[in-house]
Amino acid sequence: MSDKKNSNKSDVTEKIVSLSKRRGLIFQSSEIYGGLNGCYDYGPLGVELLRNIKEAWWKEMTYREDVEGLDASILMHPRVWEASGHVEHFSDPMVDCKSCKSRYRVDVLFETLSAKNKKVVIEEILKTDSSLSDSEDSMKDFFTNDPNPYLSLLVCPNCGNKETFTEARSFNLMFKTFIGPLEDSSNTVFLRPETAQGIYVNFNNVKESSRQKLPFGIAQVGKAFRNEINTKNFLFRTREFEQMEMQYFINPADDDKWFEYWREQRFNWFIKYGMDPAKLKLHVHEKLAHYAKAAVDIEFEFPFGWGEIEGIHNRTDFDLKRHTEFSGKKIEYFDDQTKERFTPYVIETSAGASRSFFAFLCNAYDEEEMVKENSDGTSSTETRTVLRFHPSLAPIKAAVFPLVNRDGMQDIAQNISAELRKNFKVFYDDSGAVGRRYRRQDECGTPFCITVDSDTLTDNTVTVRDRDSMVQERINKDNIQSYINSKLS
Ligand code: GAP
């Protein structure tokens, strides 16, 4: 947010939600039926932004010698999820308020406490368990413990009552469905809750077909599904979302080195695509998932607070060994040089495409107060809403306008649009004052506005106006494509 104008932070989320609908970034799923909780549709501009993020990730992660791509099916053999531990462990502790019947995840309840109440709860817990640290992250982790003796300290955010919670119960987050016509337990399959397992079960296939040697990675972008108890904060926690995951297979002796390497690569990727470094931080996990030896989250400062956008995990040989055990098929690596045979370790980079979308959107959102000269010589201020996307992520790369609709300016502008459209999304607009056309493009993040004016008719030049600086420069119209290409690269 520019410091020229600082909106209240909770306002910002509302403004982003409203802009997303108005400009066709995000719609509620099945909106005409009242919506479906935790599910969203990407509109005409949203789908472009999402594709650009996934494309940027794909190029970064797979256009290298040591990483191969994969697109595994969403439905997998049910034994996969027994081997992975998801059937047993992939659950959240959940409580119901006996008074108002609201249902909550226990750790989320802790997050909803006021700062004052949080302090009281933390002090109370530390009195009995001094081994814990008093950081909020440590407390959030602590509240996912099951059973939890401190539930009575928490307040129901809906009705405000205390000591009305049921005992915590485990709730498995995987969606179940049936394969074939018979709806019985022998035909149960799950919608994958992570894309990673599709990669592990294909380790031998990819290694043999690509003839890769360790260390090498397998990357995949795809849908994942979790029956989250509480969806919240727009796109942050949804029931259907997309992940961008890469599993890097290594010699166990090198795990620390590769963990550090990928942590740095992934942190820098967000900065490369325009994320404000002050809004990014790392959070090292104290409480680890059942498969992990080390884990660090890349967190982004959303308008509602810090939240994870990507996890980097040292998953050891847990998954490959479990699949060997459950399938009876060996998943190993033979090193030709050292003549060693071993199960590789895995360093995982796991980003949410949908969550990154939301982070890039929040990062880009800005309101700028500008002085406007009026026709009567007076001046007034107006607010310019602008999405400052990195040009390669922007849904529309260029807008083309004829300054006025006469003297053939429309035809020239249409021809420029048609030419540019061969390479990216372009918007042609010949209606309204040119200032208003600029504002419409600023609001959806179009980095370049090209205007055909009377000079174009004589010297073949156009103006290119930069979204962020609003500076206009004149360039030859035959150079527009190369001008934009240079800004995208
Ligand atoms: N394979 C490891 C794994 O799935 P995770 O931390 O559970 O790890 C990785 O998820 C990323 O997936 C998160 O950092 C987040 O960006 C995204 N993600 C997870 N649950 C999500 C949800 N309910 N809605 C949106 N994105 C989610």
Coordinates of C-alpha atoms and ligand atoms in Angstrom, one line a residue:
M1 CA 0.0 0.0 0.0
S2 CA 1.5 3.4 -0.9
D3 CA 2.0 5.6 2.1
K4 CA 0.2 8.4 0.3
K5 CA -3.0 6.8 1.6
N6 CA -3.4 4.1 4.1
S7 CA -6.7 2.3 4.3
N8 CA -7.8 0.5 7.3
K9 CA -6.4 -3.1 6.9
S10 CA -9.8 -4.9 7.2
D11 CA -11.2 -2.5 4.7
V12 CA -8.5 -3.6 2.3
T13 CA -9.6 -7.2 2.2
E14 CA -13.2 -6.1 1.6
K15 CA -12.0 -3.8 -1.2
I16 CA -10.0 -6.6 -2.8
V17 CA -13.0 -9.0 -2.6
S18 CA -15.3 -6.3 -4.2
L19 CA -12.7 -5.4 -6.9
S20 CA -12.2 -9.1 -7.7
K21 CA -15.9 -9.5 -8.4
R22 CA -16.3 -6.2 -10.2
R23 CA -13.4 -6.7 -12.5
G24 CA -13.8 -10.4 -13.1
L25 CA -11.0 -11.9 -11.1
I26 CA -12.9 -14.1 -8.6
F27 CA -16.5 -15.1 -8.3
Q28 CA -18.2 -17.1 -5.6
S29 CA -18.8 -20.7 -6.8
S30 CA -22.4 -21.4 -7.8
E31 CA -23.3 -17.8 -6.8
I32 CA -26.8 -17.9 -8.3
Y33 CA -27.6 -20.8 -5.9
G34 CA -26.3 -18.8 -2.9
G35 CA -22.7 -20.0 -3.3
L36 CA -20.7 -23.0 -2.0
N37 CA -18.6 -22.4 1.0
G38 CA -14.8 -22.6 0.5
C39 CA -15.0 -22.8 -3.3
Y40 CA -14.3 -20.0 -5.8
D41 CA -14.4 -19.5 -9.6
Y42 CA -11.7 -17.6 -11.5
G43 CA -13.2 -15.0 -13.9
P44 CA -11.8 -13.8 -17.2
L45 CA -9.0 -11.8 -15.6
G46 CA -8.5 -14.2 -12.7
V47 CA -7.9 -17.1 -14.9
E48 CA -5.2 -15.1 -16.8
L49 CA -3.5 -14.1 -13.5
L50 CA -3.6 -17.7 -12.2
R51 CA -2.2 -19.1 -15.4
N52 CA 0.6 -16.5 -15.4
I53 CA 1.5 -17.4 -11.9
K54 CA 1.5 -21.2 -12.7
E55 CA 3.5 -20.5 -15.9
A56 CA 6.1 -18.4 -14.0
W57 CA 6.5 -21.2 -11.5
W58 CA 6.6 -23.9 -14.1
K59 CA 9.3 -22.2 -16.1
E60 CA 11.4 -21.5 -13.0
M61 CA 11.1 -25.0 -11.6
T62 CA 11.2 -27.2 -14.6
Y63 CA 13.1 -25.4 -17.3
R64 CA 16.3 -26.7 -15.7
E65 CA 18.4 -29.8 -16.3
D66 CA 17.6 -31.5 -13.0
V67 CA 13.8 -31.2 -12.8
E68 CA 11.1 -33.1 -14.8
G69 CA 7.4 -32.3 -15.0
L70 CA 4.4 -34.6 -14.3
D71 CA 0.6 -34.5 -14.3
A72 CA -0.7 -37.3 -12.2
S73 CA -4.4 -38.2 -11.8
I74 CA -6.4 -36.7 -8.9
L75 CA -7.9 -40.1 -8.0
M76 CA -5.4 -42.6 -6.9
H77 CA -5.4 -46.1 -5.4
P78 CA -6.8 -45.8 -1.8
R79 CA -3.7 -47.6 -0.4
V80 CA -1.6 -44.5 -1.4
W81 CA -3.3 -42.5 1.3
E82 CA -2.8 -45.3 3.9
A83 CA 0.9 -45.5 3.0
S84 CA 1.2 -41.7 3.1
G85 CA -0.3 -41.5 6.6
H86 CA -3.2 -39.3 5.5
V87 CA -5.9 -41.8 6.5
E88 CA -4.4 -42.0 10.0
H89 CA -3.1 -38.5 10.6
F90 CA -4.6 -36.0 8.2
S91 CA -7.1 -34.6 10.6
D92 CA -7.7 -31.5 12.7
P93 CA -9.0 -31.4 16.2
M94 CA -12.5 -29.9 16.1
V95 CA -14.9 -28.7 18.8
D96 CA -18.6 -27.7 18.8
C97 CA -20.0 -25.0 21.0
K98 CA -22.8 -26.6 23.0
S99 CA -24.5 -23.3 23.3
C100 CA -24.7 -22.0 19.8
K101 CA -23.7 -25.2 17.8
S102 CA -20.9 -23.4 15.9
R103 CA -18.0 -25.7 14.9
Y104 CA -14.3 -24.7 15.1
R105 CA -10.8 -25.9 14.6
V106 CA -9.1 -25.7 18.0
D107 CA -6.0 -23.8 16.8
V108 CA -8.2 -21.3 14.9
L109 CA -10.1 -20.6 18.1
F110 CA -6.9 -19.5 19.7
E111 CA -6.2 -17.2 16.8
T112 CA -9.6 -15.5 17.2
L113 CA -8.9 -14.4 20.8
S114 CA -8.3 -10.7 21.4
A115 CA -4.7 -9.8 22.2
K116 CA -5.6 -9.4 25.8
N117 CA -7.2 -12.8 26.1
K118 CA -4.4 -14.4 24.2
K119 CA -2.0 -13.0 26.9
V120 CA -4.1 -14.4 29.7
V121 CA -4.3 -17.9 28.0
I122 CA -0.6 -18.0 27.3
E123 CA 0.3 -17.1 30.9
E124 CA -2.1 -19.7 32.2
I125 CA -0.5 -22.4 30.0
L126 CA 3.1 -21.4 30.8
K127 CA 2.3 -21.8 34.5
T128 CA 1.8 -25.5 34.0
D129 CA 4.1 -26.2 31.1
S130 CA 7.3 -24.2 31.2
S131 CA 8.8 -26.2 28.3
L132 CA 6.7 -24.2 25.8
S133 CA 7.8 -20.9 24.4
D134 CA 5.4 -17.9 24.7
S135 CA 5.5 -17.0 20.9
E136 CA 2.1 -17.0 19.2
D137 CA 3.4 -19.5 16.6
S138 CA 4.3 -21.9 19.3
M139 CA 0.9 -21.5 21.0
K140 CA -0.9 -22.0 17.7
D141 CA 1.0 -25.2 17.2
F142 CA 0.2 -26.2 20.8
F143 CA -3.5 -25.7 20.3
T144 CA -3.4 -28.4 17.5
N145 CA -2.4 -30.9 20.2
D146 CA -5.1 -33.5 20.9
P147 CA -6.4 -33.9 23.6
N148 CA -6.0 -30.3 24.8
P149 CA -6.6 -29.6 28.5
Y150 CA -6.9 -25.8 28.0
L151 CA -10.1 -25.7 25.9
S152 CA -11.9 -24.2 28.9
L153 CA -9.8 -21.1 28.5
L154 CA -11.1 -20.3 25.1
V155 CA -14.2 -18.2 24.2
C156 CA -16.7 -19.1 21.5
P157 CA -16.3 -16.3 18.9
N158 CA -19.9 -16.6 17.9
C159 CA -21.9 -16.5 21.2
G160 CA -19.1 -15.3 23.5
N161 CA -19.7 -18.2 26.0
K162 CA -16.8 -19.9 27.9
E163 CA -16.6 -23.6 28.9
T164 CA -19.3 -24.6 26.4
F165 CA -17.0 -26.6 24.1
T166 CA -17.3 -30.3 23.5
E167 CA -14.1 -32.4 23.9
A168 CA -12.0 -32.1 20.8
R169 CA -12.6 -34.8 18.1
S170 CA -10.4 -35.7 15.1
F171 CA -11.9 -34.8 11.8
N172 CA -10.2 -36.3 8.7
L173 CA -9.9 -33.6 6.0
M174 CA -9.9 -35.9 2.9
F175 CA -13.0 -35.9 0.7
K176 CA -14.3 -39.4 -0.1
T177 CA -16.1 -40.6 -3.1
F178 CA -16.7 -44.0 -4.8
I179 CA -15.3 -45.5 -8.0
G180 CA -17.8 -47.4 -10.0
P181 CA -21.5 -47.9 -9.3
L182 CA -21.3 -49.5 -5.9
E183 CA -21.1 -47.1 -3.0
D184 CA -19.4 -49.3 -0.5
S185 CA -16.2 -49.1 1.5
S186 CA -14.3 -51.4 -0.9
N187 CA -14.9 -48.8 -3.7
T188 CA -13.9 -45.7 -1.7
V189 CA -11.4 -43.4 -3.2
F190 CA -10.2 -40.0 -2.0
L191 CA -9.8 -36.6 -3.8
R192 CA -6.1 -36.0 -3.3
P193 CA -5.3 -33.6 -0.5
E194 CA -1.8 -32.9 -1.9
T195 CA -0.2 -33.5 -5.3
A196 CA 3.0 -34.8 -3.8
Q197 CA 1.9 -38.5 -3.6
G198 CA 1.3 -38.7 -7.3
I199 CA 5.0 -37.8 -7.7
Y200 CA 6.3 -40.4 -5.2
V201 CA 4.4 -43.3 -6.7
N202 CA 5.9 -42.3 -10.1
F203 CA 9.5 -42.0 -8.9
N204 CA 10.6 -45.2 -10.7
N205 CA 8.7 -44.3 -13.9
V206 CA 10.2 -40.8 -14.2
K207 CA 13.7 -41.9 -13.2
E208 CA 13.8 -44.7 -15.7
S209 CA 12.1 -42.8 -18.6
S210 CA 14.1 -39.6 -18.2
R211 CA 17.4 -41.3 -17.2
Q212 CA 17.9 -38.7 -14.4
K213 CA 20.6 -39.2 -11.8
L214 CA 20.4 -37.9 -8.3
P215 CA 19.9 -35.2 -7.3
F216 CA 16.8 -34.5 -9.4
G217 CA 13.3 -33.3 -9.0
I218 CA 9.8 -33.9 -10.2
A219 CA 7.4 -31.0 -10.4
Q220 CA 3.6 -30.9 -10.7
V221 CA 0.8 -28.3 -10.7
G222 CA -2.7 -29.5 -9.9
K223 CA -5.9 -29.4 -7.9
A224 CA -6.0 -30.6 -4.3
F225 CA -9.0 -30.9 -2.0
R226 CA -9.4 -30.6 1.7
N227 CA -12.6 -30.7 3.7
E228 CA -11.5 -27.7 5.8
I229 CA -13.6 -27.2 9.0
N230 CA -13.3 -23.5 8.8
T231 CA -12.7 -21.9 5.4
K232 CA -11.6 -18.3 5.9
N233 CA -10.2 -15.1 4.5
F234 CA -11.4 -15.3 0.9
L235 CA -8.9 -17.5 -1.1
F236 CA -6.6 -18.2 1.9
R237 CA -8.2 -21.4 3.1
T238 CA -10.6 -23.1 0.6
R239 CA -11.8 -26.6 0.1
E240 CA -10.7 -26.9 -3.5
F241 CA -7.4 -25.2 -4.5
E242 CA -4.3 -25.7 -6.6
Q243 CA -0.8 -26.6 -5.5
M244 CA 2.5 -26.1 -7.3
E245 CA 4.8 -28.8 -5.8
M246 CA 8.3 -30.0 -6.5
Q247 CA 9.9 -33.1 -4.9
Y248 CA 13.7 -33.1 -5.0
F249 CA 15.3 -36.5 -4.6
I250 CA 18.7 -36.5 -3.0
N251 CA 21.3 -38.5 -1.3
P252 CA 20.4 -38.4 2.5
A253 CA 23.9 -37.1 3.3
D254 CA 23.1 -33.9 1.5
D255 CA 19.8 -33.1 3.0
D256 CA 20.7 -29.9 4.9
K257 CA 22.5 -28.4 1.9
W258 CA 19.5 -28.9 -0.4
F259 CA 17.0 -27.8 2.2
E260 CA 18.8 -24.5 2.5
Y261 CA 19.2 -24.2 -1.3
W262 CA 15.4 -24.6 -2.0
R263 CA 14.4 -22.4 0.8
E264 CA 16.4 -19.6 -0.7
Q265 CA 15.3 -20.3 -4.3
R266 CA 11.7 -20.2 -3.4
F267 CA 11.9 -17.1 -1.2
N268 CA 13.6 -15.3 -4.0
W269 CA 11.1 -16.4 -6.6
F270 CA 8.3 -14.4 -4.9
I271 CA 10.6 -11.3 -4.8
K272 CA 11.5 -11.8 -8.5
Y273 CA 7.8 -11.6 -9.3
G274 CA 7.3 -8.3 -7.5
M275 CA 6.5 -9.3 -3.9
D276 CA 7.6 -6.7 -1.4
P277 CA 10.4 -8.3 0.6
A278 CA 9.1 -6.5 3.8
K279 CA 5.9 -8.5 3.4
L280 CA 7.7 -11.9 3.3
K281 CA 9.2 -13.8 6.2
L282 CA 10.3 -17.3 7.1
H283 CA 8.6 -19.3 9.9
V284 CA 10.6 -22.3 11.1
H285 CA 8.2 -25.0 12.4
E286 CA 8.6 -26.3 15.9
K287 CA 5.8 -28.8 15.6
L288 CA 6.5 -31.0 12.6
A289 CA 4.1 -33.0 10.4
H290 CA 4.3 -36.8 10.7
Y291 CA 6.6 -37.1 7.7
A292 CA 9.0 -34.2 8.2
K293 CA 12.5 -33.8 9.7
A294 CA 12.5 -30.0 9.1
A295 CA 10.0 -27.5 7.8
V296 CA 10.0 -23.8 7.1
D297 CA 7.1 -21.7 5.8
I298 CA 7.3 -18.7 3.6
E299 CA 4.8 -16.3 5.0
F300 CA 3.2 -13.3 3.4
E301 CA 1.7 -10.4 5.3
F302 CA -2.0 -10.4 4.1
P303 CA -4.2 -7.5 5.2
F304 CA -5.6 -9.8 7.9
G305 CA -2.1 -10.9 9.2
W306 CA 0.8 -13.2 8.3
G307 CA -0.1 -16.4 6.6
E308 CA 1.8 -19.3 5.0
I309 CA 2.0 -19.3 1.2
E310 CA 4.6 -22.1 0.7
G311 CA 6.2 -24.8 2.8
I312 CA 9.7 -26.2 2.3
H313 CA 10.0 -29.6 3.9
N314 CA 12.6 -32.2 4.5
R315 CA 10.4 -35.3 4.1
T316 CA 13.3 -37.7 4.6
D317 CA 12.7 -41.2 3.0
F318 CA 9.4 -41.5 4.8
D319 CA 7.1 -41.5 1.7
L320 CA 9.3 -43.6 -0.6
K321 CA 9.8 -46.2 2.2
R322 CA 6.1 -46.3 3.0
H323 CA 5.2 -46.8 -0.6
T324 CA 7.8 -49.6 -0.9
E325 CA 6.2 -51.2 2.2
F326 CA 2.6 -50.8 1.1
S327 CA 3.0 -51.6 -2.6
G328 CA 5.7 -54.3 -2.3
K329 CA 7.6 -52.5 -5.1
K330 CA 11.1 -51.3 -4.4
I331 CA 11.5 -47.5 -4.7
E332 CA 15.3 -47.1 -4.5
Y333 CA 18.3 -45.6 -6.2
F334 CA 21.5 -47.2 -7.2
D335 CA 24.5 -44.9 -7.4
D336 CA 26.8 -46.1 -10.3
Q337 CA 29.8 -44.4 -8.9
T338 CA 29.7 -45.3 -5.2
K339 CA 27.9 -48.6 -5.9
E340 CA 25.6 -47.6 -3.0
R341 CA 21.9 -48.6 -3.0
F342 CA 19.6 -46.4 -0.9
T343 CA 16.2 -44.8 -0.6
P344 CA 16.5 -41.1 -1.5
Y345 CA 15.5 -38.3 0.8
V346 CA 13.0 -35.8 -0.4
I347 CA 13.2 -32.0 -0.1
E348 CA 9.7 -30.7 -1.0
T349 CA 8.7 -27.2 -2.1
S350 CA 5.0 -26.9 -1.8
A351 CA 3.3 -23.7 -2.8
G352 CA -0.4 -23.0 -3.1
A353 CA -1.2 -21.5 -6.6
S354 CA -4.5 -20.2 -5.3
R355 CA -3.0 -18.8 -2.1
S356 CA -0.1 -17.3 -4.1
F357 CA -2.7 -15.7 -6.4
F358 CA -4.3 -14.1 -3.3
A359 CA -0.9 -12.9 -2.0
F360 CA 0.2 -11.4 -5.4
L361 CA -3.2 -9.7 -5.5
C362 CA -2.9 -8.2 -2.0
N363 CA 0.7 -7.2 -2.7
A364 CA -0.3 -5.5 -5.9
Y365 CA -3.3 -3.6 -4.5
D366 CA -2.6 0.1 -4.0
E367 CA -4.6 3.3 -3.6
E368 CA -2.9 6.5 -4.6
E369 CA -4.2 10.0 -3.9
M370 CA -3.6 12.3 -6.8
V371 CA -4.1 16.0 -7.5
K372 CA -6.4 16.6 -10.4
E373 CA -6.4 19.9 -12.4
N374 CA -10.0 20.9 -13.2
S375 CA -11.1 22.7 -16.3
D376 CA -12.0 25.8 -14.3
G377 CA -8.4 26.2 -13.1
T378 CA -9.1 24.8 -9.6
S379 CA -7.6 21.5 -8.4
S380 CA -9.1 18.6 -6.4
T381 CA -7.9 15.2 -5.2
E382 CA -8.9 11.8 -6.5
T383 CA -8.0 8.3 -5.5
R384 CA -6.4 6.0 -8.1
T385 CA -6.8 2.3 -7.4
V386 CA -4.1 0.4 -9.1
L387 CA -2.9 -3.2 -9.1
R388 CA 0.8 -3.1 -9.5
F389 CA 1.4 -6.6 -10.8
H390 CA 4.7 -7.6 -12.2
P391 CA 4.2 -7.2 -16.0
S392 CA 4.6 -10.9 -16.6
L393 CA 1.9 -11.8 -14.1
A394 CA -0.6 -9.0 -15.2
P395 CA -3.8 -10.5 -16.7
I396 CA -3.8 -8.0 -19.6
K397 CA -0.5 -6.9 -20.9
A398 CA -1.5 -3.9 -22.9
A399 CA -4.5 -1.7 -23.7
V400 CA -4.8 0.1 -26.9
F401 CA -6.9 3.3 -27.4
P402 CA -7.6 5.7 -30.2
L403 CA -7.4 9.2 -28.6
V404 CA -10.6 10.2 -30.5
N405 CA -12.7 8.2 -32.9
R406 CA -11.9 9.9 -36.2
D407 CA -9.3 10.3 -38.9
G408 CA -8.7 6.6 -39.0
M409 CA -7.3 6.4 -35.5
Q410 CA -9.6 3.5 -34.6
D411 CA -8.4 1.4 -37.5
I412 CA -4.8 2.0 -36.6
A413 CA -5.5 1.1 -32.9
Q414 CA -7.5 -2.0 -33.9
N415 CA -4.6 -3.2 -36.1
I416 CA -2.1 -2.7 -33.3
S417 CA -4.4 -4.7 -30.9
A418 CA -4.7 -7.5 -33.5
E419 CA -0.9 -7.7 -33.9
L420 CA -0.1 -7.7 -30.2
R421 CA -2.9 -10.2 -29.5
K422 CA -1.0 -12.9 -31.3
N423 CA 1.3 -13.0 -28.2
F424 CA -0.7 -11.9 -25.2
K425 CA -4.0 -10.6 -23.8
V426 CA -4.8 -7.1 -25.1
F427 CA -7.8 -4.9 -24.4
Y428 CA -9.1 -2.4 -27.0
D429 CA -11.1 0.5 -25.7
D430 CA -12.5 3.5 -27.6
S431 CA -15.1 4.7 -25.2
G432 CA -15.1 7.6 -22.8
A433 CA -12.4 10.1 -21.8
V434 CA -8.9 8.8 -22.1
G435 CA -8.2 9.5 -18.4
R436 CA -11.1 7.3 -17.5
R437 CA -9.8 4.5 -19.8
Y438 CA -6.4 4.7 -18.0
R439 CA -8.1 4.3 -14.6
R440 CA -10.0 1.3 -15.8
Q441 CA -6.8 -0.4 -16.8
D442 CA -4.9 0.7 -13.7
E443 CA -7.6 -1.0 -11.6
C444 CA -7.0 -4.4 -13.3
G445 CA -3.2 -4.0 -13.4
T446 CA -2.6 -3.5 -17.1
P447 CA 1.1 -2.3 -17.2
F448 CA 1.0 -0.5 -20.6
C449 CA -1.6 1.7 -22.3
I450 CA -0.9 2.6 -25.9
T451 CA -2.6 5.6 -27.4
V452 CA -3.0 6.4 -31.1
D453 CA -3.3 10.2 -31.6
S454 CA -3.0 12.8 -34.4
D455 CA 0.8 12.5 -34.4
T456 CA 0.5 8.9 -35.2
L457 CA -1.0 9.8 -38.5
T458 CA 2.0 11.8 -39.5
D459 CA 5.0 10.2 -37.8
N460 CA 3.9 6.7 -37.1
T461 CA 4.5 7.0 -33.3
V462 CA 2.2 6.2 -30.4
T463 CA 2.4 7.0 -26.7
V464 CA 3.0 4.2 -24.2
R465 CA 1.9 5.1 -20.7
D466 CA 3.5 3.2 -17.8
R467 CA 0.9 2.1 -15.2
D468 CA 3.1 2.7 -12.1
S469 CA 4.9 6.0 -13.0
M470 CA 2.1 7.2 -15.3
V471 CA 4.9 8.6 -17.5
Q472 CA 4.2 8.5 -21.2
E473 CA 6.8 8.0 -23.9
R474 CA 6.5 8.2 -27.6
I475 CA 7.8 5.2 -29.6
N476 CA 7.5 4.1 -33.2
K477 CA 4.4 1.9 -33.5
D478 CA 6.5 -0.8 -35.2
N479 CA 8.5 -1.2 -32.0
I480 CA 5.6 -1.7 -29.6
Q481 CA 6.0 -5.5 -29.4
S482 CA 9.8 -5.4 -28.7
Y483 CA 9.2 -2.6 -26.2
I484 CA 6.7 -4.7 -24.2
N485 CA 8.9 -7.9 -24.6
S486 CA 11.8 -6.1 -23.0
K487 CA 9.6 -5.2 -20.0
L488 CA 8.3 -8.7 -19.6
S489 CA 11.6 -10.5 -19.7
Ligands
GAP1 N1 2.6 -31.6 0.2 C1 2.8 -30.8 1.4 C2 1.6 -30.0 1.7 O1 0.5 -30.1 1.1 P1 0.7 -28.0 3.2 O2 1.5 -27.1 4.0 O3 -0.4 -28.7 3.8 O4 1.8 -29.0 2.6 C3 1.1 -26.6 1.0 O5 0.2 -27.2 1.9 C4 0.6 -25.3 0.5 O6 -0.7 -25.5 -0.1 C5 0.3 -24.2 1.6 O7 1.5 -23.5 1.8 C6 -0.8 -23.4 0.9 O8 -0.2 -22.4 0.1 C7 -1.6 -24.4 0.1 N2 -2.8 -24.8 0.9 C8 -2.9 -25.8 1.8 N3 -4.2 -25.9 2.2 C9 -4.9 -24.9 1.6 C10 -6.2 -24.5 1.5 N4 -7.2 -25.1 2.3 N5 -6.6 -23.5 0.7 C11 -5.7 -22.9 -0.1 N6 -4.4 -23.3 -0.1 C12 -4.0 -24.2 0.7

